[in-house]
Amino acid sequence: QVQLQASGGGVVQAGDSLRLSCAASGRIYSSYIMGWFRRAPGKDREFVAAMRWSNTRTMYADSVRGRFTVSKDSAKNTVYLQMNSVKPEDTAVYYCAASIQFTMQTSEYFNWGQGTLVTVSS
């Protein structure tokens, strides 16, 4: 069973860039969809972005489309979330997880890793 660990969070200023990593220990099957989610203070966890491992097809939440990019390094068994032009409302704990459905539905994802905190100051 794949275990996922998100890292790369920190404190940045609005307009800056940051790259998060999601390292997988164990096999990422070609059928897997790797997703990024976030939970802002006082809010529910929400979908951010996802990528199908086999063909790198991606999808994004409206709030991040055009600013965030999800990618992978197969050799490192790692998924990335490149965050550009960050905004204070991007402040949250970011998580990665896996699914076998190409979906934004949080409930369809499993193997949630520990999150990494991103704080964006204005």
mmCIF file of C-alpha atoms in Angstrom:
data_model
loop_
_atom_site.group_PDB
_atom_site.id
_atom_site.type_symbol
_atom_site.label_atom_id
_atom_site.label_comp_id
_atom_site.label_asym_id
_atom_site.label_seq_id
_atom_site.Cartn_x
_atom_site.Cartn_y
_atom_site.Cartn_z
ATOM 1 C CA GLN A 1 0.000 0.000 0.000
ATOM 2 C CA VAL A 2 1.417 3.352 -0.990
ATOM 3 C CA GLN A 3 2.229 5.828 1.762
ATOM 4 C CA LEU A 4 2.287 9.514 0.913
ATOM 5 C CA GLN A 5 4.138 12.370 2.560
ATOM 6 C CA ALA A 6 3.666 16.010 1.624
ATOM 7 C CA SER A 7 6.438 18.525 2.193
ATOM 8 C CA GLY A 8 7.682 21.910 1.063
ATOM 9 C CA GLY A 9 5.340 24.217 2.923
ATOM 10 C CA GLY A 10 6.441 27.446 4.517
ATOM 11 C CA VAL A 11 5.749 31.125 4.938
ATOM 12 C CA VAL A 12 5.709 33.184 1.753
ATOM 13 C CA GLN A 13 4.455 36.578 0.684
ATOM 14 C CA ALA A 14 1.577 37.201 -1.659
ATOM 15 C CA GLY A 15 2.748 36.927 -5.249
ATOM 16 C CA ASP A 16 5.564 34.500 -4.441
ATOM 17 C CA SER A 17 5.992 30.940 -5.677
ATOM 18 C CA LEU A 18 6.326 27.696 -3.766
ATOM 19 C CA ARG A 19 6.626 24.061 -4.775
ATOM 20 C CA LEU A 20 5.137 21.282 -2.702
ATOM 21 C CA SER A 21 6.232 17.663 -3.012
ATOM 22 C CA CYS A 22 4.332 14.465 -2.348
ATOM 23 C CA ALA A 23 6.724 11.543 -2.006
ATOM 24 C CA ALA A 24 5.325 8.046 -2.282
ATOM 25 C CA SER A 25 6.794 5.005 -0.621
ATOM 26 C CA GLY A 26 5.416 1.979 -2.349
ATOM 27 C CA ARG A 27 4.096 1.521 -5.832
ATOM 28 C CA ILE A 28 2.008 4.162 -7.528
ATOM 29 C CA TYR A 29 -0.142 2.156 -9.922
ATOM 30 C CA SER A 30 -0.719 3.514 -13.404
ATOM 31 C CA SER A 31 -4.434 3.615 -12.637
ATOM 32 C CA TYR A 32 -3.947 5.967 -9.713
ATOM 33 C CA ILE A 33 -4.999 9.567 -9.701
ATOM 34 C CA MET A 34 -2.809 11.651 -7.408
ATOM 35 C CA GLY A 35 -4.639 14.524 -5.802
ATOM 36 C CA TRP A 36 -3.793 17.639 -3.866
ATOM 37 C CA PHE A 37 -6.189 19.031 -1.292
ATOM 38 C CA ARG A 38 -6.071 21.763 1.305
ATOM 39 C CA ARG A 39 -7.761 22.697 4.546
ATOM 40 C CA ALA A 40 -7.825 26.337 5.498
ATOM 41 C CA PRO A 41 -8.381 27.375 9.126
ATOM 42 C CA GLY A 42 -11.995 26.848 10.064
ATOM 43 C CA LYS A 43 -12.931 25.331 6.708
ATOM 44 C CA ASP A 44 -13.475 21.887 5.282
ATOM 45 C CA ARG A 45 -10.849 20.130 3.228
ATOM 46 C CA GLU A 46 -11.190 21.071 -0.439
ATOM 47 C CA PHE A 47 -9.896 19.808 -3.746
ATOM 48 C CA VAL A 48 -6.984 21.695 -5.337
ATOM 49 C CA ALA A 49 -5.610 19.648 -8.237
ATOM 50 C CA ALA A 50 -5.156 16.114 -9.496
ATOM 51 C CA MET A 51 -3.210 14.205 -12.092
ATOM 52 C CA ARG A 52 -3.663 10.753 -13.578
ATOM 53 C CA TRP A 53 -0.365 8.974 -13.077
ATOM 54 C CA SER A 54 -0.459 7.105 -16.391
ATOM 55 C CA ASN A 55 -1.033 9.944 -18.829
ATOM 56 C CA THR A 56 -0.532 13.107 -16.745
ATOM 57 C CA ARG A 57 -4.060 14.305 -17.490
ATOM 58 C CA THR A 58 -4.794 17.032 -14.956
ATOM 59 C CA MET A 59 -7.656 18.966 -13.437
ATOM 60 C CA TYR A 60 -7.784 21.974 -11.163
ATOM 61 C CA ALA A 61 -10.116 23.803 -8.849
ATOM 62 C CA ASP A 62 -11.316 27.091 -10.310
ATOM 63 C CA SER A 63 -9.624 28.978 -7.497
ATOM 64 C CA VAL A 64 -6.138 27.815 -8.527
ATOM 65 C CA ARG A 65 -6.415 27.203 -12.267
ATOM 66 C CA GLY A 66 -3.764 29.170 -14.112
ATOM 67 C CA ARG A 67 -1.688 29.665 -10.967
ATOM 68 C CA PHE A 68 -0.978 26.120 -9.761
ATOM 69 C CA THR A 69 0.485 23.256 -11.773
ATOM 70 C CA VAL A 70 0.637 19.592 -10.825
ATOM 71 C CA SER A 71 3.408 17.416 -12.247
ATOM 72 C CA LYS A 72 5.310 14.263 -11.481
ATOM 73 C CA ASP A 73 8.751 12.699 -11.481
ATOM 74 C CA SER A 74 8.235 8.995 -12.061
ATOM 75 C CA ALA A 75 11.837 8.141 -11.240
ATOM 76 C CA LYS A 76 11.438 9.742 -7.820
ATOM 77 C CA ASN A 77 7.891 8.478 -7.277
ATOM 78 C CA THR A 78 6.943 12.033 -6.460
ATOM 79 C CA VAL A 79 4.116 14.388 -7.374
ATOM 80 C CA TYR A 80 4.593 18.135 -7.233
ATOM 81 C CA LEU A 81 2.333 21.129 -6.838
ATOM 82 C CA GLN A 82 3.893 24.294 -8.230
ATOM 83 C CA MET A 83 2.158 27.270 -6.662
ATOM 84 C CA ASN A 84 2.656 30.610 -8.413
ATOM 85 C CA SER A 85 1.196 34.027 -7.637
ATOM 86 C CA VAL A 86 0.053 32.807 -4.255
ATOM 87 C CA LYS A 87 -2.624 34.712 -2.389
ATOM 88 C CA PRO A 88 -3.430 35.000 1.332
ATOM 89 C CA GLU A 89 -6.486 32.822 0.704
ATOM 90 C CA ASP A 90 -4.151 29.997 -0.334
ATOM 91 C CA THR A 91 -3.093 29.712 3.318
ATOM 92 C CA ALA A 92 -3.900 26.148 4.387
ATOM 93 C CA VAL A 93 -2.524 22.747 5.247
ATOM 94 C CA TYR A 94 -1.942 20.940 1.970
ATOM 95 C CA TYR A 95 -2.376 17.184 1.634
ATOM 96 C CA CYS A 96 -1.838 14.612 -1.080
ATOM 97 C CA ALA A 97 -3.819 11.429 -1.560
ATOM 98 C CA ALA A 98 -4.569 8.771 -4.153
ATOM 99 C CA SER A 99 -7.716 7.667 -5.922
ATOM 100 C CA ILE A 100 -8.778 5.298 -8.666
ATOM 101 C CA GLN A 101 -11.385 7.782 -9.853
ATOM 102 C CA PHE A 102 -10.547 10.926 -11.806
ATOM 103 C CA THR A 103 -12.598 13.069 -9.486
ATOM 104 C CA MET A 104 -12.605 16.097 -7.216
ATOM 105 C CA GLN A 105 -14.592 14.236 -4.581
ATOM 106 C CA THR A 106 -12.598 14.079 -1.356
ATOM 107 C CA SER A 107 -14.363 10.883 -0.307
ATOM 108 C CA GLU A 108 -12.926 8.975 -3.303
ATOM 109 C CA TYR A 109 -9.341 9.517 -2.160
ATOM 110 C CA PHE A 110 -7.331 7.325 0.187
ATOM 111 C CA ASN A 111 -3.858 6.932 1.657
ATOM 112 C CA TRP A 112 -3.871 10.477 2.954
ATOM 113 C CA GLY A 113 -0.443 11.657 3.947
ATOM 114 C CA GLN A 114 0.460 14.149 6.623
ATOM 115 C CA GLY A 115 -0.052 17.666 5.400
ATOM 116 C CA THR A 116 2.320 20.549 4.991
ATOM 117 C CA LEU A 117 1.418 24.066 6.083
ATOM 118 C CA VAL A 118 1.515 26.958 3.631
ATOM 119 C CA THR A 119 1.112 30.454 5.040
ATOM 120 C CA VAL A 120 0.780 33.384 2.651
ATOM 121 C CA SER A 121 1.209 36.836 4.128
ATOM 122 C CA SER A 122 -0.205 39.928 2.487
#
